[in-house]
Amino acid sequence: MPLKACPGCGRAVLDTAVKCPACGARLQGAPQGFLTTPFIWALLVGGPLLVLVGVVGLYVGGASSAVGSVASVLLGAGLTYVGVRARRR
């Protein structure tokens, strides 16, 4: 397989590598996949909004909307977690 030099440390790495195994530098031209920056930001903004909607629904709706509100809080928290994990990559 072809090799290229890491811009961070200069070591030879595979041209299909996303990060340098030695220093962890992100390599140029690496494939992004579907977790692109706009998608990650949508998770980071949409997740907390769902949590807010769920909390307000619990406060305003009482027991009648509790199941939907709790589901909204859990879904929002999960989406936010996915967004934060993807952002750290």
Tab-separated table of C-alpha atoms in Angstrom:
chain	number	residue	atom	x	y	z
A	1	MET	CA	0.000	0.000	0.000
A	2	PRO	CA	1.197	3.542	-0.695
A	3	LEU	CA	2.558	5.584	2.182
A	4	LYS	CA	2.573	9.300	2.893
A	5	ALA	CA	4.324	11.452	5.459
A	6	CYS	CA	2.492	12.638	8.558
A	7	PRO	CA	2.403	16.465	8.725
A	8	GLY	CA	2.784	16.344	12.501
A	9	CYS	CA	5.731	14.027	13.072
A	10	GLY	CA	6.956	13.078	9.582
A	11	ARG	CA	6.525	9.318	10.036
A	12	ALA	CA	5.350	7.233	7.097
A	13	VAL	CA	1.680	6.244	7.404
A	14	LEU	CA	-0.753	4.476	5.078
A	15	ASP	CA	-2.448	6.814	2.636
A	16	THR	CA	-5.855	5.531	3.815
A	17	ALA	CA	-5.167	6.455	7.474
A	18	VAL	CA	-7.331	9.111	9.106
A	19	LYS	CA	-4.969	9.811	12.027
A	20	CYS	CA	-1.267	9.239	12.523
A	21	PRO	CA	-0.765	6.225	14.820
A	22	ALA	CA	2.336	7.831	16.329
A	23	CYS	CA	1.252	11.392	17.154
A	24	GLY	CA	-2.524	11.357	16.489
A	25	ALA	CA	-2.427	14.206	13.970
A	26	ARG	CA	-5.357	14.330	11.544
A	27	LEU	CA	-4.174	13.593	8.033
A	28	GLN	CA	-5.262	15.742	5.086
A	29	GLY	CA	-7.465	14.106	2.496
A	30	ALA	CA	-8.814	11.584	4.991
A	31	PRO	CA	-12.397	10.479	4.334
A	32	GLN	CA	-14.993	12.186	6.546
A	33	GLY	CA	-17.739	9.567	6.397
A	34	PHE	CA	-21.284	10.621	7.208
A	35	LEU	CA	-20.304	12.247	10.507
A	36	THR	CA	-19.512	15.546	8.859
A	37	THR	CA	-19.275	18.783	10.782
A	38	PRO	CA	-22.852	19.948	9.965
A	39	PHE	CA	-24.232	16.586	11.119
A	40	ILE	CA	-22.295	16.744	14.375
A	41	TRP	CA	-23.473	20.299	15.025
A	42	ALA	CA	-27.056	19.226	14.332
A	43	LEU	CA	-26.686	16.599	17.050
A	44	LEU	CA	-25.085	19.058	19.460
A	45	VAL	CA	-27.878	21.594	18.952
A	46	GLY	CA	-30.831	19.260	18.397
A	47	GLY	CA	-30.095	16.993	21.356
A	48	PRO	CA	-30.273	19.703	24.017
A	49	LEU	CA	-33.374	21.166	22.335
A	50	LEU	CA	-35.123	17.801	22.687
A	51	VAL	CA	-34.103	17.680	26.346
A	52	LEU	CA	-35.524	21.181	26.843
A	53	VAL	CA	-38.795	20.231	25.127
A	54	GLY	CA	-39.070	17.146	27.314
A	55	VAL	CA	-38.412	19.028	30.552
A	56	VAL	CA	-40.913	21.756	29.653
A	57	GLY	CA	-43.431	19.057	28.701
A	58	LEU	CA	-43.022	17.402	32.097
A	59	TYR	CA	-43.432	20.720	33.876
A	60	VAL	CA	-46.437	21.951	31.885
A	61	GLY	CA	-48.209	18.733	30.920
A	62	GLY	CA	-48.030	16.820	34.160
A	63	ALA	CA	-48.722	13.088	34.178
A	64	SER	CA	-50.668	13.115	30.905
A	65	SER	CA	-47.587	13.817	28.804
A	66	ALA	CA	-44.969	12.231	31.056
A	67	VAL	CA	-44.129	9.290	28.760
A	68	GLY	CA	-43.540	11.485	25.708
A	69	SER	CA	-41.564	14.000	27.719
A	70	VAL	CA	-39.306	11.379	29.285
A	71	ALA	CA	-38.750	9.821	25.861
A	72	SER	CA	-37.831	13.252	24.483
A	73	VAL	CA	-35.348	13.841	27.313
A	74	LEU	CA	-33.718	10.437	26.826
A	75	LEU	CA	-33.543	10.793	23.037
A	76	GLY	CA	-32.101	14.295	23.312
A	77	ALA	CA	-29.486	13.189	25.826
A	78	GLY	CA	-28.514	10.269	23.598
A	79	LEU	CA	-28.173	12.440	20.507
A	80	THR	CA	-26.092	14.948	22.433
A	81	TYR	CA	-23.808	12.161	23.669
A	82	VAL	CA	-23.325	10.887	20.096
A	83	GLY	CA	-22.552	14.415	18.910
A	84	VAL	CA	-19.989	15.020	21.644
A	85	ARG	CA	-18.289	11.666	21.020
A	86	ALA	CA	-18.118	12.337	17.282
A	87	ARG	CA	-16.758	15.850	17.868
A	88	ARG	CA	-13.860	14.471	19.939
A	89	ARG	CA	-12.652	12.268	17.087
